[in-house]
Structure formats: C-alpha cells, structure tokens
Coordinates of C-alpha atoms in Angstrom, one line a residue:
M1 CA 0.0 0.0 0.0
K2 CA 1.1 3.5 -0.7
N3 CA 3.3 4.7 2.2
F4 CA 1.5 7.8 3.4
S5 CA 2.7 9.7 6.5
T6 CA 1.9 8.0 9.8
V7 CA 0.7 11.2 11.3
G8 CA -2.8 10.7 12.5
A9 CA -5.2 12.0 9.9
R10 CA -8.3 13.8 11.1
L11 CA -11.7 12.9 9.8
L12 CA -13.2 15.4 7.4
V13 CA -16.7 14.3 6.6
A14 CA -19.6 16.6 5.6
M15 CA -22.4 14.9 7.3
A16 CA -22.9 13.7 10.9
F17 CA -23.5 10.1 11.7
C18 CA -27.3 10.6 11.5
G19 CA -26.8 11.3 7.8
T20 CA -29.0 14.4 7.7
T21 CA -27.4 17.2 9.7
A22 CA -24.4 19.0 8.2
V23 CA -21.5 19.7 10.5
S24 CA -18.3 21.6 10.1
A25 CA -14.9 19.9 9.6
T26 CA -13.7 21.7 12.7
A27 CA -16.5 20.1 14.8
Q28 CA -15.6 16.7 13.5
E29 CA -11.9 17.2 14.0
S30 CA -12.4 18.0 17.7
R31 CA -14.0 14.6 18.2
C32 CA -12.7 12.0 15.8
E33 CA -9.0 11.2 15.0
F34 CA -7.2 8.3 13.6
R35 CA -4.5 6.7 15.8
P36 CA -1.0 8.0 14.9
N37 CA 0.1 4.3 14.7
A38 CA -3.0 3.1 12.8
P39 CA -2.1 0.3 10.3
D40 CA -2.4 0.6 6.6
Q41 CA -4.8 -2.3 6.5
H42 CA -6.6 -4.9 8.6
T43 CA -7.7 -8.3 7.4
V44 CA -11.0 -9.2 9.2
A45 CA -10.7 -12.5 11.1
R46 CA -13.2 -14.6 13.0
G47 CA -13.3 -13.4 16.6
D48 CA -13.0 -9.8 15.6
T49 CA -15.6 -7.3 16.7
L50 CA -16.5 -3.9 15.2
W51 CA -15.4 -2.3 18.5
D52 CA -12.0 -3.8 18.3
I53 CA -11.5 -3.1 14.6
A54 CA -12.6 0.5 15.2
G55 CA -10.1 0.9 18.0
T56 CA -7.4 -0.4 15.8
F57 CA -7.8 2.7 13.5
L58 CA -9.5 5.3 15.6
Q59 CA -8.8 7.1 18.9
K60 CA -12.5 6.8 19.7
P61 CA -14.2 3.6 18.4
W62 CA -17.6 5.3 18.4
C63 CA -16.4 7.5 15.5
W64 CA -16.9 4.5 13.2
P65 CA -20.1 5.8 11.5
Q66 CA -18.4 9.1 10.6
V67 CA -15.6 7.2 8.9
W68 CA -18.0 5.4 6.6
G69 CA -20.6 8.2 6.3
L70 CA -23.3 5.8 7.7
N71 CA -26.9 6.9 8.1
R72 CA -29.2 5.7 10.9
A73 CA -30.5 2.7 9.0
E74 CA -27.0 1.5 8.2
I75 CA -25.9 1.9 11.8
A76 CA -28.7 -0.4 12.9
D77 CA -28.0 -3.0 10.2
P78 CA -24.2 -3.3 9.6
H79 CA -24.2 -6.7 7.9
W80 CA -21.4 -5.8 5.6
I81 CA -18.1 -6.8 7.3
Y82 CA -17.1 -10.4 7.1
P83 CA -14.0 -12.5 7.8
G84 CA -11.5 -12.4 5.0
Q85 CA -12.4 -8.9 3.9
V86 CA -9.8 -6.2 4.1
I87 CA -10.2 -2.7 5.7
W88 CA -7.9 -0.2 4.1
F89 CA -6.8 3.1 5.7
D90 CA -7.0 5.7 2.9
R91 CA -4.8 8.3 4.6
A92 CA -5.2 10.8 1.8
A93 CA -9.0 10.9 2.1
G94 CA -9.0 10.4 5.9
R95 CA -11.4 7.4 5.4
L96 CA -11.5 3.7 5.7
R97 CA -12.4 1.4 2.7
L98 CA -13.7 -2.1 2.5
G99 CA -12.4 -4.7 0.0
N100 CA -11.8 -8.3 -0.7
K101 CA -8.5 -10.1 -1.3
V102 CA -8.3 -11.2 -4.9
G103 CA -5.5 -12.5 -7.1
G104 CA -3.4 -10.1 -9.1
N105 CA -3.1 -6.3 -9.1
T106 CA -6.0 -3.9 -9.5
A107 CA -6.5 -0.6 -11.1
S108 CA -6.4 1.0 -7.7
G109 CA -2.8 0.0 -7.3
E110 CA -3.4 -2.2 -4.3
P111 CA -1.7 -5.5 -4.9
G112 CA -4.0 -8.5 -4.4
S113 CA -7.1 -6.4 -3.5
A114 CA -10.2 -4.8 -4.9
R115 CA -11.6 -1.7 -3.3
L116 CA -15.3 -1.7 -2.4
S117 CA -17.6 0.5 -0.5
P118 CA -19.7 -0.8 2.5
Q119 CA -22.7 -2.6 1.1
A120 CA -25.4 -5.0 2.2
R121 CA -24.6 -8.7 1.9
I122 CA -27.8 -10.6 1.0
E123 CA -26.6 -14.2 0.9
G124 CA -26.1 -15.6 4.4
L125 CA -27.2 -12.3 5.9
G126 CA -25.9 -12.0 9.5
K127 CA -24.7 -15.6 9.8
D128 CA -21.0 -14.8 9.7
A129 CA -21.0 -11.0 10.1
I130 CA -18.6 -9.5 12.5
P131 CA -20.5 -8.6 15.8
A132 CA -20.4 -5.2 17.4
I133 CA -19.0 -6.6 20.7
A134 CA -18.1 -10.1 22.0
P135 CA -21.5 -11.9 22.3
G136 CA -20.5 -14.3 25.0
V137 CA -20.3 -11.7 27.7
I138 CA -23.8 -10.4 27.1
E139 CA -25.8 -13.5 26.2
P140 CA -27.5 -13.9 29.6
F141 CA -28.6 -10.3 29.5
L142 CA -30.3 -10.6 26.0
A143 CA -32.9 -13.1 27.0
Q144 CA -33.3 -13.2 30.8
P145 CA -35.4 -10.7 32.8
L146 CA -32.7 -9.4 35.1
I147 CA -34.4 -6.0 35.4
V148 CA -38.2 -5.5 35.5
E149 CA -39.4 -1.9 35.0
A150 CA -41.9 -0.6 37.5
D151 CA -44.9 -0.6 35.3
E152 CA -44.4 -4.3 34.3
L153 CA -44.7 -5.7 37.8
K154 CA -48.3 -4.8 38.5
D155 CA -49.7 -6.8 35.5
A156 CA -47.2 -9.7 35.6
P157 CA -48.9 -13.2 35.9
R158 CA -48.0 -15.1 39.0
I159 CA -47.9 -18.7 40.2
V160 CA -50.8 -19.2 42.6
A161 CA -50.7 -23.0 43.2
T162 CA -48.7 -26.1 42.3
D163 CA -49.7 -29.6 41.4
G164 CA -49.7 -31.8 44.5
N165 CA -49.0 -28.7 46.7
R166 CA -45.3 -28.9 45.8
V167 CA -43.2 -26.3 47.6
F168 CA -40.8 -25.9 44.7
L169 CA -41.2 -26.7 41.0
G170 CA -38.7 -28.4 38.7
K171 CA -38.7 -29.4 35.1
D172 CA -41.9 -31.0 33.8
D173 CA -43.8 -30.0 36.9
K174 CA -47.2 -28.4 36.6
A175 CA -48.0 -24.8 37.8
Y176 CA -51.2 -22.9 38.0
V177 CA -50.9 -19.3 37.0
R178 CA -53.3 -16.3 37.4
G179 CA -53.1 -13.2 35.3
R180 CA -53.5 -11.9 31.7
L181 CA -51.4 -13.7 29.2
K182 CA -52.1 -11.3 26.3
G183 CA -51.8 -14.1 23.7
A184 CA -48.4 -15.3 24.8
T185 CA -47.7 -19.0 25.4
S186 CA -44.0 -19.0 26.4
F187 CA -42.9 -17.3 29.7
Q188 CA -39.9 -16.9 31.9
A189 CA -40.3 -17.1 35.7
F190 CA -38.6 -14.5 37.9
R191 CA -38.6 -13.4 41.6
P192 CA -38.6 -9.7 42.2
G193 CA -35.5 -8.5 44.1
K194 CA -34.5 -5.1 45.5
P195 CA -36.0 -2.0 44.0
L196 CA -33.7 0.2 41.8
R197 CA -33.8 3.9 42.6
D198 CA -32.8 6.7 40.3
P199 CA -29.6 8.1 42.0
V200 CA -30.8 11.6 41.3
T201 CA -34.6 11.6 41.8
K202 CA -34.7 8.6 44.3
A203 CA -37.8 7.4 42.5
V204 CA -38.1 3.6 41.9
V205 CA -37.6 3.0 38.2
G206 CA -37.3 -0.7 38.2
Q207 CA -36.6 -3.8 40.2
E208 CA -33.9 -6.4 40.1
A209 CA -35.3 -9.8 38.9
H210 CA -33.9 -13.2 39.8
Y211 CA -34.3 -15.4 36.7
L212 CA -35.7 -18.8 37.7
G213 CA -36.6 -20.7 34.5
T214 CA -39.1 -21.1 31.7
L215 CA -42.7 -22.3 31.5
A216 CA -45.0 -23.1 28.6
L217 CA -48.8 -22.7 28.5
Q218 CA -50.5 -26.1 28.6
K219 CA -54.2 -25.0 28.9
E220 CA -55.6 -21.5 29.1
A221 CA -58.2 -20.7 31.8
A222 CA -61.6 -21.9 30.9
P223 CA -64.5 -19.4 30.8
G224 CA -65.5 -18.4 34.4
T225 CA -62.1 -19.4 35.9
D226 CA -58.9 -17.3 36.5
V227 CA -56.2 -20.0 36.5
H228 CA -54.1 -21.1 33.5
T229 CA -52.2 -24.4 33.5
F230 CA -48.4 -24.3 32.7
I231 CA -45.6 -26.8 32.5
V232 CA -42.1 -26.0 33.6
T233 CA -39.9 -26.5 30.6
G234 CA -36.6 -25.4 32.2
A235 CA -35.5 -24.6 35.7
K236 CA -32.4 -22.7 36.6
E237 CA -33.4 -22.2 40.2
E238 CA -36.3 -23.5 42.3
M239 CA -39.6 -21.6 41.7
G240 CA -42.9 -21.7 43.5
V241 CA -46.1 -19.9 44.6
G242 CA -45.7 -16.2 44.4
D243 CA -43.1 -16.1 41.7
Q244 CA -44.1 -14.0 38.6
L245 CA -43.9 -14.6 34.9
M246 CA -42.8 -12.5 31.9
R247 CA -43.5 -13.4 28.3
T248 CA -40.4 -14.7 26.5
E249 CA -39.3 -12.2 23.8
P250 CA -37.2 -13.1 20.8
V251 CA -33.5 -12.6 21.5
P252 CA -32.6 -9.3 19.7
V253 CA -29.9 -9.1 17.1
Q254 CA -27.0 -7.1 18.6
N255 CA -24.9 -6.3 15.6
Y256 CA -25.3 -2.5 15.7
V257 CA -22.4 -0.2 14.9
P258 CA -20.9 1.7 17.9
H259 CA -22.1 5.3 17.7
P260 CA -22.8 8.3 19.8
P261 CA -26.5 8.8 20.9
A262 CA -28.7 10.7 18.5
V263 CA -29.5 13.2 21.3
P264 CA -27.5 14.4 24.4
V265 CA -27.8 11.8 27.2
E266 CA -27.0 12.2 30.9
A267 CA -27.5 9.0 32.9
R268 CA -26.5 7.4 36.1
V269 CA -25.4 3.8 36.8
L270 CA -28.3 2.0 38.6
A271 CA -26.8 -1.4 39.3
I272 CA -23.8 -3.7 38.7
Y273 CA -24.2 -7.4 38.0
D274 CA -22.1 -10.5 38.8
G275 CA -22.5 -9.8 42.5
V276 CA -19.7 -7.1 42.7
V277 CA -19.6 -3.6 44.2
H278 CA -17.1 -2.2 41.8
A279 CA -17.2 -2.8 38.0
G280 CA -14.4 -3.0 35.5
Q281 CA -13.9 -3.9 31.8
N282 CA -16.4 -6.5 30.5
H283 CA -18.8 -6.0 33.5
V284 CA -22.5 -5.3 32.8
V285 CA -24.2 -2.4 34.4
S286 CA -27.7 -0.8 34.1
I287 CA -28.3 2.9 33.7
N288 CA -31.4 5.1 34.3
R289 CA -32.0 6.0 30.7
G290 CA -33.7 4.1 27.8
K291 CA -35.7 4.5 24.6
L292 CA -37.7 7.4 25.9
D293 CA -34.4 9.3 26.4
G294 CA -33.1 8.7 22.9
L295 CA -30.9 5.6 23.5
D296 CA -30.7 2.7 21.1
V297 CA -28.6 -0.4 20.8
G298 CA -25.0 0.4 19.9
A299 CA -25.0 3.8 21.5
T300 CA -21.7 4.5 23.3
L301 CA -21.4 6.7 26.4
Q302 CA -18.5 7.9 28.5
L303 CA -18.3 7.0 32.2
Y304 CA -17.3 9.5 34.9
H305 CA -16.9 9.6 38.6
V306 CA -19.0 12.4 39.9
G307 CA -16.8 15.3 41.1
Q308 CA -17.1 15.7 44.9
A309 CA -17.8 18.9 46.7
V310 CA -14.8 19.8 49.0
T311 CA -14.2 22.6 51.4
D312 CA -12.0 25.5 50.1
K313 CA -9.9 26.0 53.2
S314 CA -8.2 29.1 51.7
A315 CA -11.5 31.0 50.9
S316 CA -13.1 33.5 53.2
K317 CA -15.5 31.9 55.7
G318 CA -17.7 35.0 55.8
W319 CA -19.4 36.6 58.8
H320 CA -17.9 35.6 62.1
N321 CA -15.8 33.0 60.3
L322 CA -18.8 30.6 60.4
G323 CA -19.1 29.8 56.6
N324 CA -18.0 26.6 54.9
P325 CA -17.1 27.6 51.3
Q326 CA -17.4 24.6 49.0
V327 CA -16.1 23.9 45.5
K328 CA -17.1 21.1 43.2
L329 CA -14.3 19.1 41.6
P330 CA -14.7 18.2 38.0
D331 CA -16.2 14.8 36.9
E332 CA -13.3 12.4 36.1
Q333 CA -13.6 10.2 33.1
V334 CA -13.1 6.5 34.0
G335 CA -14.3 4.5 31.0
S336 CA -16.7 3.9 28.1
L337 CA -20.0 2.0 28.0
F338 CA -21.6 0.2 25.0
I339 CA -25.4 0.0 25.2
F340 CA -26.6 -3.4 24.1
R341 CA -30.2 -3.7 25.4
V342 CA -32.7 -0.9 25.7
F343 CA -36.0 -0.7 27.6
K344 CA -38.3 2.3 28.0
R345 CA -36.4 3.9 30.9
I346 CA -33.5 1.5 31.6
S347 CA -30.7 0.1 29.5
Y348 CA -27.9 -2.5 29.9
G349 CA -24.4 -1.5 29.0
L350 CA -21.1 -3.3 28.7
I351 CA -18.0 -1.5 30.1
M352 CA -15.5 -1.5 27.2
Q353 CA -12.7 0.3 28.9
A354 CA -12.1 1.3 32.5
T355 CA -9.2 3.2 34.1
E356 CA -10.8 3.1 37.6
P357 CA -13.5 0.9 39.1
V358 CA -17.1 2.0 38.2
V359 CA -19.6 2.3 41.0
V360 CA -23.4 2.8 41.3
G361 CA -24.1 6.5 40.9
D362 CA -21.4 7.2 38.3
V363 CA -22.3 9.3 35.4
A364 CA -22.7 8.0 31.8
R365 CA -23.0 10.7 29.2
T366 CA -22.7 11.4 25.5
P367 CA -19.1 11.3 24.3
E368 CA -17.4 14.6 24.0

C-alpha cells in the first residue's frame, strides 16, 4: 500500500452520523481522530468485533459511523463486514475502505485487493457478520429478565398454586398461574429483588429480577375461571407460589455499529451485575435512561466519577468566620459504556474500557 505519513489523519466528513445534519470539519476534528500508529490495512478475522477493529484505527471507536458516512439505518444493520475482507486506511482521504482479497493487481494500485464501499450482503445475511461486541459476555442479558421496569410488575402473571402442593417446582412440573397472558404461550419465571432507585430523583424506576426458569402454557383458563395451567420447561433455580412470569421475547440481534447517541444523554449507573460492588472492563451495568431518552442499541457513552464537593480552606469563611465555602471538583472520566439492550427507561451496557472501578451513581453521558 502507498506509504503515506503515519501522522494521525483527522476525519473530514460533511455529514454527521445521522446522515441528515451537516456539521463543520472543525467540529468533527475536535471529536474524531485516527490513531497515529494506525495500520495501513486490517484483514478481518473470526473473533474480531466492530469495536476492536474501530479501536485499531480510531482514537475513539464510536467515531466508526463518521468514517464510513453511515446513516441511521446502516448503523442499525451493519451486515457488511465479514471474515476475509480487508479494511484499508485511505490516509489521503481520511477514510476507511472495505475490500476483498483477490489474485493479481487492481487498477487502484493495491496488490491483491479490490476496493469496495460498505454494502449490504444478501446471501447468508448475518450468519458470519462481525458482531459489534463479543457476544459471549452479554448473552444472559439478552434473553433473561434481570431487570423489570416498575410498570411491568403490576400486571405480571404469577404462580398461585402447584400440582400436588409442591413447595418448589422443577422441570416438567405443573404450575397454576393467574393473570393476563395477552396471547403469549411461552414465559420466563422471575422473583422480584431489590428496587432500583434513580440516583438523582430517588424514584423507583425498576426492580432487580432473579431469573428462575421457563414455562409453557398447557391449557388456558376456561371461561369463568382465572387459572391457567403451565408446564415448567426449564429450571435454573427453584420456583414456586408467588413467583411471577414475563413473556419470552425473541433474542434481539445485537450487531449494531458503535455510535454516539442521536441526542445528548446524561445518565447514572443504577446497578452492577455479577455480585460485585465495583465494576471494570467487561462488566455489565444498568443505567437510568432508555428508549424514551433517545438511547438505542450500539450507543456509546463515556463514564465519569461524579466530582465531589470539597471545602475550600483558603477561601473566606464570611461573617464571624462561620461559613463553609465549597467547591465542586470536575467529573473524572473513567471508561466507556456500550449499550446493548434498551428498555423504556432503563438500559444495559457493557463496560468497554475502565481506568478506575465504576460504582453505582457514576455518570454516563454522550461522548465529547
């Protein structure tokens, strides 16, 4: 490949990642830069993720959409990067290009390559596409109800009795359930845990849910009765009378491109999973913002410790020296968060980098 200068080229694109709003080159330059040591090319391999590849070339991986000029639809459906393809760093244009290795030279001057633009791949769509982030870390959070939003609890069906008055139910046992099924036949059982309070408003926005297993509808309640008959199809933990049900939703496809939120977002960390108090890289946390706040899957936020208020000992203490002058220290950036599942008011995020432990109450906001 042509040996351009290794000085980090700045991205000069005319349109923002949403594909509709023009922004100045100066505004883009302040946010998105290539790494000074970015390689000339990268051959996509199995096990790669969009986040890792973006970090190979870019100072900030969430600048990926600007590099390609992706619109919102393309951000949400990036099935165009597959193992074996080559990503070229076009230093002259300050852009990345996508190609395939082929035999012989091409008119572009790249030995053994053909330059292509990002495009949809129809055959085998999604089967082998490079994922946004490593799927193994987040799989339990894609299908299991680990958080239940406040308005879901009041209408959730619940187990009211068991066959033979069993205390606990296991696989293939029968359960009697009361509540509206709303046409669903497959459910997950959960036990409500501690309430999750917004760190700012102190209002309850959701509740932790302990996932117990799965049940399938055997017989819907007959007219004049309130009880449906279910069969336990899988049990992770013991379930019984009082436990609640949530309909099983299809596991969402999580192959969205890392990108900044479409609107400014200021959130707080609600909870940390895996039974830890402090979170680091590859830990999952929940935040108190969701779809209603403009978040979508793939949105990337920066994490900050909240700046503490401290006493300014050198300042005047005022009348009779009784004052206690305070100053607020700046918020300190400690990592980045990739949003991979979004509900109305709550989202799950995977910590991608962390320079210090993340704690409940930390700030998650739109990247600068």
